[in-house]
Coordinates of C-alpha atoms and ligand atoms in Angstrom, one line a residue:
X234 CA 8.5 -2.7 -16.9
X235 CA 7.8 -6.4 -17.9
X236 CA 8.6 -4.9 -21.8
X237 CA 12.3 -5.0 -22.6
X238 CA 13.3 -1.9 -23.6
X239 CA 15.6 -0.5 -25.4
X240 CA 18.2 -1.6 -22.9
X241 CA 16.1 -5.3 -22.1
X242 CA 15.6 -4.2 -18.2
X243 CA 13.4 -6.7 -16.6
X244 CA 12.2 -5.2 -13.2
X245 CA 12.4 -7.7 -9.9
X246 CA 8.7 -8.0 -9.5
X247 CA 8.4 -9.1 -13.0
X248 CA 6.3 -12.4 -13.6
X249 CA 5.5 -14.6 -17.0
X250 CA 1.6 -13.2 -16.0
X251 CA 2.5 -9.6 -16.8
X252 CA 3.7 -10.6 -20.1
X253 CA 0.4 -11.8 -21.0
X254 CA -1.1 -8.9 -19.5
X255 CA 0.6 -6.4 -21.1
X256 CA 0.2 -8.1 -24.3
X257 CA -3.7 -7.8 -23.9
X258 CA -3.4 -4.0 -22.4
X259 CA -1.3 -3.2 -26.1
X260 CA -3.5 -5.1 -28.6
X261 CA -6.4 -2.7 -26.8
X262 CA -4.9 0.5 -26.9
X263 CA -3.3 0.0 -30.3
X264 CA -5.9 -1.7 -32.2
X265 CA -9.3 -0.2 -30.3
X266 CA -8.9 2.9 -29.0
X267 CA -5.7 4.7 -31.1
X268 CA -7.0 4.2 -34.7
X269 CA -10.1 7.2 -32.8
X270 CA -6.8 9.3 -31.6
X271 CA -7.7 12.3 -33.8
X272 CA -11.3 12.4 -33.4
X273 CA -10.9 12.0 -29.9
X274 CA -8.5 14.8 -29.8
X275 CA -10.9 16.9 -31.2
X276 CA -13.8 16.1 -28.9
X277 CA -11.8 16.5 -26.3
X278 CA -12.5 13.4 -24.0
X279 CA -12.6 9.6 -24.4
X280 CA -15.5 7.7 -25.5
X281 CA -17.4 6.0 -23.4
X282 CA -17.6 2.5 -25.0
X283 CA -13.4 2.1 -24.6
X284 CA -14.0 2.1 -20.7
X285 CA -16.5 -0.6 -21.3
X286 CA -14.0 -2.6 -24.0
X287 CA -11.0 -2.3 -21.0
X288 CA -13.4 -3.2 -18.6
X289 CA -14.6 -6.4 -20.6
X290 CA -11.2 -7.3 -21.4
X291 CA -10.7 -7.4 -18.1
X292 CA -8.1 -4.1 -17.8
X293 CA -10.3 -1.9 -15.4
X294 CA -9.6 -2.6 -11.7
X295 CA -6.3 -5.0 -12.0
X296 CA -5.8 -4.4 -8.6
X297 CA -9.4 -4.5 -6.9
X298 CA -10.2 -8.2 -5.4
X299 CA -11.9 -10.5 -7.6
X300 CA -14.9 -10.5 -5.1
X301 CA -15.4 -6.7 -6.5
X302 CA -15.4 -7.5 -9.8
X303 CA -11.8 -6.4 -10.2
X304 CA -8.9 -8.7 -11.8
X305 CA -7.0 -9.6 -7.8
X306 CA -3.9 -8.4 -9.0
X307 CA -1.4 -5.7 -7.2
X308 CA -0.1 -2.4 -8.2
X309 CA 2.4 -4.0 -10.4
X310 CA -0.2 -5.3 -12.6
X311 CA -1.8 -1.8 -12.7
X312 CA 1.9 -0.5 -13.5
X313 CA 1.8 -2.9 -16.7
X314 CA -1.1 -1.4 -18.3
X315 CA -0.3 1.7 -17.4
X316 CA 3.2 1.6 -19.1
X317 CA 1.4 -0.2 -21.9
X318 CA -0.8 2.7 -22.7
X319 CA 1.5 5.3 -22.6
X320 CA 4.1 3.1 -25.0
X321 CA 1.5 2.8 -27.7
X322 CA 0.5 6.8 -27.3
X323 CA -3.3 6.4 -26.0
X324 CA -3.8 9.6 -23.9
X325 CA -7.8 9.6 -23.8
X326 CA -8.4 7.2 -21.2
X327 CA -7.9 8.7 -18.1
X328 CA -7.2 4.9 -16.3
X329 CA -4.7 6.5 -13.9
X330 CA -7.1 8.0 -12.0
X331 CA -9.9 5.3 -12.4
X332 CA -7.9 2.4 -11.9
X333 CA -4.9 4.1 -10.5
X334 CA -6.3 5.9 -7.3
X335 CA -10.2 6.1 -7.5
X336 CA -10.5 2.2 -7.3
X337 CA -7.6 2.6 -4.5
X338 CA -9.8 4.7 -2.4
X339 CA -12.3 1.9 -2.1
X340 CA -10.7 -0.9 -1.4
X341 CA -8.8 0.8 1.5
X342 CA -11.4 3.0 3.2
X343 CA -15.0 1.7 1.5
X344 CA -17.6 -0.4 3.7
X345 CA -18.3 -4.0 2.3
X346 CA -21.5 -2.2 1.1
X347 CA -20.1 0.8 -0.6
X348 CA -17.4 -2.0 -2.1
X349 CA -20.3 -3.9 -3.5
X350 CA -22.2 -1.0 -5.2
X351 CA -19.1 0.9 -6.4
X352 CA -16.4 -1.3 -7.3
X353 CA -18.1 -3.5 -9.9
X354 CA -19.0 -0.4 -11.7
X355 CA -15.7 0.4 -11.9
X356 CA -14.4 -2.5 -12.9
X357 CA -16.8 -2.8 -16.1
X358 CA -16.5 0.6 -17.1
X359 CA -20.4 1.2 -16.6
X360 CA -18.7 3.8 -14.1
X361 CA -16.2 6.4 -14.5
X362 CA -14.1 7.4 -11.6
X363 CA -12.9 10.9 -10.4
X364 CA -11.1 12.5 -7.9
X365 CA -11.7 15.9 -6.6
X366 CA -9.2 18.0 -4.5
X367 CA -8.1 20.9 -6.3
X368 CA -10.3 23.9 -6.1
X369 CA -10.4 27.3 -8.1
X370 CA -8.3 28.8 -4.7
X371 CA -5.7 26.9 -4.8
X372 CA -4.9 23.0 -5.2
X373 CA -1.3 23.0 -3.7
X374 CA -2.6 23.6 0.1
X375 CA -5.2 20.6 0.5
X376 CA -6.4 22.0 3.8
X377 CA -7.1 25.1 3.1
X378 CA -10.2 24.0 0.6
X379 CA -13.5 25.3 1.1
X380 CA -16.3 22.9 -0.6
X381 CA -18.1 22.4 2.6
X382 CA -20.4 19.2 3.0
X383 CA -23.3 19.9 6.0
X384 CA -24.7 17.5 7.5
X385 CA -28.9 17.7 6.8
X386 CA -30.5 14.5 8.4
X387 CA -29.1 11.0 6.6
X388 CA -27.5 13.6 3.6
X389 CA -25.1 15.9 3.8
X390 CA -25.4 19.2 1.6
X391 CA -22.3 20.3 -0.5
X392 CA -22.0 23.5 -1.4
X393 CA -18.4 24.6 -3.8
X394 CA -16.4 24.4 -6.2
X395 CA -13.7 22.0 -8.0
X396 CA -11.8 22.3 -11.0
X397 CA -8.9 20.7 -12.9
X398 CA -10.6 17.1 -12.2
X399 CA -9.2 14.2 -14.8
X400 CA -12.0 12.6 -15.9
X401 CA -14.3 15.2 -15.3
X402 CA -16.4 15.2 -18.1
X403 CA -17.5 11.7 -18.4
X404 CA -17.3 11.1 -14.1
X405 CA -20.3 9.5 -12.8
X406 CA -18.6 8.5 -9.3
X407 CA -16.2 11.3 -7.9
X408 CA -14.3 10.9 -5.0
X409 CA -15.0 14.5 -3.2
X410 CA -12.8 16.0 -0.8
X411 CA -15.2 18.1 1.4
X412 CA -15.2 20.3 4.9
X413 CA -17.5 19.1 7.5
X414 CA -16.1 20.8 9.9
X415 CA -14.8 24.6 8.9
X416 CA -13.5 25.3 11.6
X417 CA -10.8 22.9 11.8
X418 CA -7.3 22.6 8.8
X419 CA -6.7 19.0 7.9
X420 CA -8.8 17.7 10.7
X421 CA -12.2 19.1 8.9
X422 CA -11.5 17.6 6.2
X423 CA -13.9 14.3 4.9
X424 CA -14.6 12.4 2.0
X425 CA -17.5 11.7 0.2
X426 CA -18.7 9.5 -3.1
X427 CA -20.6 12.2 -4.9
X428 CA -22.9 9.9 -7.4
X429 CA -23.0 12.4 -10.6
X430 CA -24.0 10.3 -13.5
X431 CA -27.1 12.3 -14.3
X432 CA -27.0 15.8 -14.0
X433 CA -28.8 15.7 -11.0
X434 CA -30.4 19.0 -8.8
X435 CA -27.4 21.1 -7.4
X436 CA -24.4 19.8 -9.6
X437 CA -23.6 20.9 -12.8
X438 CA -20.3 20.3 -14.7
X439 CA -18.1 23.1 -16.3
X440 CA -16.8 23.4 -19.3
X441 CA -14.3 20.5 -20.5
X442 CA -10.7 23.0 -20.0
X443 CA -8.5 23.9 -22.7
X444 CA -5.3 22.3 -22.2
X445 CA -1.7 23.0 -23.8
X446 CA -1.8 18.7 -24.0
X447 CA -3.5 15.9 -22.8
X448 CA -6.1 16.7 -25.2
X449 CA -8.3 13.7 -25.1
X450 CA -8.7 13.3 -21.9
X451 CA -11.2 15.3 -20.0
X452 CA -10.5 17.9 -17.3
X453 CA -13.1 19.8 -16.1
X454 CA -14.8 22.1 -12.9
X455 CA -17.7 20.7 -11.3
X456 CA -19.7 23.0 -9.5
X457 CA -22.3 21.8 -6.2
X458 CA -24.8 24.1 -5.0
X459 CA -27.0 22.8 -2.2
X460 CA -26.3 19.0 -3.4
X461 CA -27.1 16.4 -1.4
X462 CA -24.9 13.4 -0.8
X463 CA -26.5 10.7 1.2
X464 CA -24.1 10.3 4.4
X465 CA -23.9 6.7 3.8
X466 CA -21.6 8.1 1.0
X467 CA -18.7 9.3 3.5
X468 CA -15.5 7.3 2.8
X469 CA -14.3 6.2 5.8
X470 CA -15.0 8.3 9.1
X471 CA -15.8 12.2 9.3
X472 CA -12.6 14.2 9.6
X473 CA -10.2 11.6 8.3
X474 CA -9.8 12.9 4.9
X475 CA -6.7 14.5 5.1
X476 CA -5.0 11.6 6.8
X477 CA -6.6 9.2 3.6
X478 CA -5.2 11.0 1.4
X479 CA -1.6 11.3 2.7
X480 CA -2.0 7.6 2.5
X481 CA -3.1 7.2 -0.8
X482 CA -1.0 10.2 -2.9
X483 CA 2.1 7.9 -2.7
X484 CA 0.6 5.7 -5.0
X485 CA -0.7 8.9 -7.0
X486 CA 2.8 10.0 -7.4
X487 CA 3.7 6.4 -8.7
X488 CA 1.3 5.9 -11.1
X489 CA 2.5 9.4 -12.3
X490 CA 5.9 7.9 -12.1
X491 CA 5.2 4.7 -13.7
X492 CA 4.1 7.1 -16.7
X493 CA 7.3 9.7 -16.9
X494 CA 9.1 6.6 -17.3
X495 CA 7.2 4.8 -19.9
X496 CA 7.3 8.2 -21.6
X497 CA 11.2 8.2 -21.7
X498 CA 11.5 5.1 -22.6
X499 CA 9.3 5.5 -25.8
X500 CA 11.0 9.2 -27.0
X501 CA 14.3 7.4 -26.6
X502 CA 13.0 4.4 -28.9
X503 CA 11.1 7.2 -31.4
X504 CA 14.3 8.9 -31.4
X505 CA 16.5 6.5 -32.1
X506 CA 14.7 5.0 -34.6
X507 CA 14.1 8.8 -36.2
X508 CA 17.9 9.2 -36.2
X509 CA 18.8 5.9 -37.7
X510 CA 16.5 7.2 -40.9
X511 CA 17.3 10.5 -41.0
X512 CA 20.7 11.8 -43.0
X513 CA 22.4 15.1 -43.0
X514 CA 25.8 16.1 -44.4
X515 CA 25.9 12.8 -45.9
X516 CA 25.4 10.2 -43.4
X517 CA 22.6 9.3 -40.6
X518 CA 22.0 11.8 -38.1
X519 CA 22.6 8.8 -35.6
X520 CA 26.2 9.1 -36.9
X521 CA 26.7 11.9 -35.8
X522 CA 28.7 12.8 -32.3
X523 CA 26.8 14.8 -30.9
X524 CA 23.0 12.5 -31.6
X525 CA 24.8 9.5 -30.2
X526 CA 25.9 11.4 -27.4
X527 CA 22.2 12.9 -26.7
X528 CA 21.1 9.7 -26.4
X529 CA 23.6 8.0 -24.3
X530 CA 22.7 10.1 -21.8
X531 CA 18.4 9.9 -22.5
X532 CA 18.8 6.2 -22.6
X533 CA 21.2 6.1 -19.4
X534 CA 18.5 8.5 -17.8
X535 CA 15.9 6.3 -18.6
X536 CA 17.6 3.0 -17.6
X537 CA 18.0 4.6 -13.5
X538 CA 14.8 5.9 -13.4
X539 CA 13.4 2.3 -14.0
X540 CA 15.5 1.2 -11.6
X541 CA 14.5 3.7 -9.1
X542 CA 10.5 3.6 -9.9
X543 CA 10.9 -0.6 -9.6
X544 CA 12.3 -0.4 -6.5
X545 CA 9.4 2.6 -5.2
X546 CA 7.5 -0.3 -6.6
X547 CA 8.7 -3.0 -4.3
X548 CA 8.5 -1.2 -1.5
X549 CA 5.5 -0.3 -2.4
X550 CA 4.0 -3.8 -2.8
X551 CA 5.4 -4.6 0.5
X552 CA 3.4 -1.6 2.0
X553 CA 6.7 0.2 2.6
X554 CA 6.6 3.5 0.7
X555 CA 6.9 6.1 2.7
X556 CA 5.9 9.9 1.8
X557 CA 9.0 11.5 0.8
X558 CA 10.4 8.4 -1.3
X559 CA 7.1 9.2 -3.4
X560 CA 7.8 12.5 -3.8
X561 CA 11.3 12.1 -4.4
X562 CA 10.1 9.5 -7.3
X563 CA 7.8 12.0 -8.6
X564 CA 9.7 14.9 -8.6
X565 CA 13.2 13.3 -10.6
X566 CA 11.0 11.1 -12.5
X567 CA 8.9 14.1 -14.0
X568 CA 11.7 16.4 -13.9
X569 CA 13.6 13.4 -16.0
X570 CA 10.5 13.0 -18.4
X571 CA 10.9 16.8 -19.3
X572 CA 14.4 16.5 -20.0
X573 CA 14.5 13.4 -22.2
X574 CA 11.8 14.3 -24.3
X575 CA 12.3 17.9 -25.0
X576 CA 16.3 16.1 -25.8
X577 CA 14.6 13.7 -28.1
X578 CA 12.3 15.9 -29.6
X579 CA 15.2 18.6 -30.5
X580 CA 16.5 15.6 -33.0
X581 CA 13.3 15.5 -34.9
X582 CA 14.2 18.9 -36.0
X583 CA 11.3 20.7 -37.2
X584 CA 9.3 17.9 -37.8
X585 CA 9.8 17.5 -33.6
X586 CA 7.8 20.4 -33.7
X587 CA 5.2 19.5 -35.7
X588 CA 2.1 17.3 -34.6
X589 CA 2.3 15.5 -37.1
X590 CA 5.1 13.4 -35.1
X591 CA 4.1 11.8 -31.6
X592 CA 7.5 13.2 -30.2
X593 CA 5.3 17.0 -30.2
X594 CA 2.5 15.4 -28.3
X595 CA 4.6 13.9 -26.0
X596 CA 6.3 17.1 -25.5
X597 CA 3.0 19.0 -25.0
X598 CA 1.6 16.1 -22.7
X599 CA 4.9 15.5 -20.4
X600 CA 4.5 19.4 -18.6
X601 CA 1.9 18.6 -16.4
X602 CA 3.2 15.4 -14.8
X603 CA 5.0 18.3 -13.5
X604 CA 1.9 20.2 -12.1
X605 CA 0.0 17.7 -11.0
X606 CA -0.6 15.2 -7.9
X607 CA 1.2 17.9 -6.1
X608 CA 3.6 20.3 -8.1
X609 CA 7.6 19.3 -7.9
X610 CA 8.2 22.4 -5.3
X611 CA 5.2 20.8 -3.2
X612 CA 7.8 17.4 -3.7
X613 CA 10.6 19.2 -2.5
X614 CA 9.0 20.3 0.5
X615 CA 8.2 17.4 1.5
X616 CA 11.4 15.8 0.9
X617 CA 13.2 18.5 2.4
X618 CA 10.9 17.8 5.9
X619 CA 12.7 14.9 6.8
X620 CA 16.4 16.1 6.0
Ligands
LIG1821 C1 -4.3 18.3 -16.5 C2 -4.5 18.4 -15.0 C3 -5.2 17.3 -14.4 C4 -5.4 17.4 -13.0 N1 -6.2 16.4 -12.4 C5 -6.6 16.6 -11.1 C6 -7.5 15.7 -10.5 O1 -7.9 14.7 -11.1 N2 -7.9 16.0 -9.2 C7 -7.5 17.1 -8.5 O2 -7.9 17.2 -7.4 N3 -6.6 17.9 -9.1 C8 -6.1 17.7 -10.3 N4 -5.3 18.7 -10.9 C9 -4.9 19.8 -10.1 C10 -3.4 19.8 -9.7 O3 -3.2 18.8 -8.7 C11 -3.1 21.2 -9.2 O4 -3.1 22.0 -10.3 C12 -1.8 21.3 -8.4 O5 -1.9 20.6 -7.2 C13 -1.4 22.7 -8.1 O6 -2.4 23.5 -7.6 P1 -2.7 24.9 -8.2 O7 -2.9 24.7 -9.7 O8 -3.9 25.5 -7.5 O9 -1.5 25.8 -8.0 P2 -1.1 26.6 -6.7 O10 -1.3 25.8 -5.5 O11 -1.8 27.9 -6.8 O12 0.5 26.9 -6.9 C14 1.0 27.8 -7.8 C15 2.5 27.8 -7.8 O13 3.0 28.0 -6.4 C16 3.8 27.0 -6.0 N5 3.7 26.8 -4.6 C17 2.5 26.6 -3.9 N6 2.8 26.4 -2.6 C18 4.2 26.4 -2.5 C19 5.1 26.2 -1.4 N7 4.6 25.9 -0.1 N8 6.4 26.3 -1.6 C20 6.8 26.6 -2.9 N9 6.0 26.7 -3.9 C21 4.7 26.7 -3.7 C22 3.4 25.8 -6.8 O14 4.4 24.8 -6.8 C23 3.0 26.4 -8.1 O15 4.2 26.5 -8.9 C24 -5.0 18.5 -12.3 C25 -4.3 19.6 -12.9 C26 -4.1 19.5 -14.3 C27 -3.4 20.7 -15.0

């Protein structure tokens, strides 16, 4: 990340631009959006009005082309804000999916049209981006979903069921991952822009779900029942969905990535700074053996795993990341995120435990990167398929 850490690690692709950028992306999420934390805890998803602050500011869509409305920027500049909004503790927008991979889905597979009425949206926050995979059945085996989209003159009708989606509550576009043909695994499987801003005839959204953490951001089910979905809305051709998404979830699994590691890097920094403060049997906690010890290895940890997820990063840029790299980035980078934390958290003490300290939240927020955009055992699978 552009942002010396704790260690000053300036990452290859770095340029003076990102310094600016990430500058902007902190002054938002520190001064705009994070003062609302609590009440946005408590409501349970982000307002509105901060997509449409990031979008004016120019932080929604860094990597869409300007034509688009988006900033013409690569995933590295995505990466910046990303890391930006995790080191400041802003969990409510959910801008890894909408700038992350929704806006992603476009650009690669969207007609000039469906570019044109989408992506400007997008890019102003007028529009809230989703994606939709996982299903009440089972998210881990992506062919085996059931939401089935017919084909009814120029609509198709979707009948199903989605849940766990990231941004569910406030989605008006959702990225919809549909059977048209039922018959057929992978091969039956399409995607389609479902256009949800209004509750419209045949789609109703569930209740906002509980979470253990996360708990500003919205995750919800959506439910279609005989909704139509003009055909014009398919993302590419009919029976490529599967293969789109193959494509696309190895930049899901970086932006996920790009967050363990921003995650580390800021217990480690909390942590320190906690330990520096804090004195037991006469003398800083910091002093201690066994502390500085803890976080030789957290801030060693944390140092590799940069290096790793820049170089998943490069490639990446260069078009060159293939499937199981992702997952391997993913899985250690998550697995790594768990560790450190729940390490940096146990020197808080009790107060770790309490929420009253961002180390708990962090805690409480860093278990799903295990979960989701494919759980680590899915990772391992698909590591282990080319060993
Ligand atoms: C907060 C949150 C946000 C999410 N956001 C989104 C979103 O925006 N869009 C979306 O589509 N989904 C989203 N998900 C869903 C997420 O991707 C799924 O939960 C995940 O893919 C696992 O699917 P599942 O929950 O159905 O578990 P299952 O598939 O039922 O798996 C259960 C357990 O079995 C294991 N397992 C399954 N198959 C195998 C195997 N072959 N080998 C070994 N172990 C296996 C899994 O690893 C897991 O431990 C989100 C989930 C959460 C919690």
């Amino acid at each position: 990340m552009p942002t010396p850490g704790l260690d000053g690690y300036i990452p290859s692709w770095h340029k003076p631009e990102h310094d600016d950028l990430a500058e902007l992306a902190r002054n938002f999420f520190a001064k705009e959006v994070l003062p609302h934390a609590e009440r946005l805890e408590r409501q349970g998803h982000p307002d509105r009005e901060h997509y449409l602050k990031a979008g004016e500011l120019g932080l929604l869509g860094l990597s869409v082309p300007e034509e688009f409305g988006g900033g013409g920027g690569d995933f590295t500049h995505e990466a910046v804000m990303l890391h930006e909004q995790q080191q400041v503790g802003e969990g409510s927008l959910g801008l890894a999916v909408h700038s992350g991979i929704v806006t992603g889905y476009l650009v690669h597979y969207g007609t000039d049209e469906q570019k044109r009425r989408w992506l400007p949206g997008l890019c102003s926050g007028e529009l809230v981006g989703a994606i939709a995979m996982t299903e009440p059945g089972g998210g881990s085996d992506l062919q085996a979903i059931r939401t089935k989209a017919v084909r009814d003159g120029d609509d198709y009708i979707v009948t199903g069921s989605k849940t766990f989606i990231t941004n569910g509550g406030l989605a008006d576009l959702v990225i919809l991952a549909v059977k048209t043909d039922t018959s057929q695994g992978a091969a039956g499987i399409s995607l389609v822009v479902a256009e949800v801003s209004a509750e419209k005839e045949g789609f109703r959204r569930g209740r906002l779900l509980d979470k253990i953490g996360l708990h500003a951001n919205d995750t919800a089910e959506l439910f279609f029942d005989d909704f139509r979905v003009p055909a014009a809305n398919l993302l590419g051709s009919e029976g490529g969905g599967f293969f789109q998404m193959m494509q696309q979830l190895p930049q899901e699994r970086l932006v996920i990535g790009v967050g363990a590691v921003s995650a580390m890097q800021r217990a480690v920094e909390l942590a320190v700074a906690y330990a520096k403060e804090r004195t037991a049997f006469g003398k800083t906690v910091f002093a201690h053996q066994n502390t500085r010890m803890v976080l030789a290895d957290c801030a060693t940890r944390t140092r590799a795993s940069r290096i790793f997820l820049d170089d998943c990063i490069t490639r990446h840029a260069r078009g060159e990341l293939d499937v199981p790299t992702a997952a391997m980035a993913k899985l250690w980078l998550t697995e790594g995120q768990c560790e450190v934390v729940d390490k940096c958290l146990q020197i808080f003490g009790g107060y770790g435990y309490t929420t009253e300290y961002p180390i708990a939240k962090m805690y409480a927020d860093a278990r799903v990167q295990k979960i989701y955009g494919g759980t680590n055992e899915i990772m391992k699978e698909l590591i282990a398929r080319v060993l």
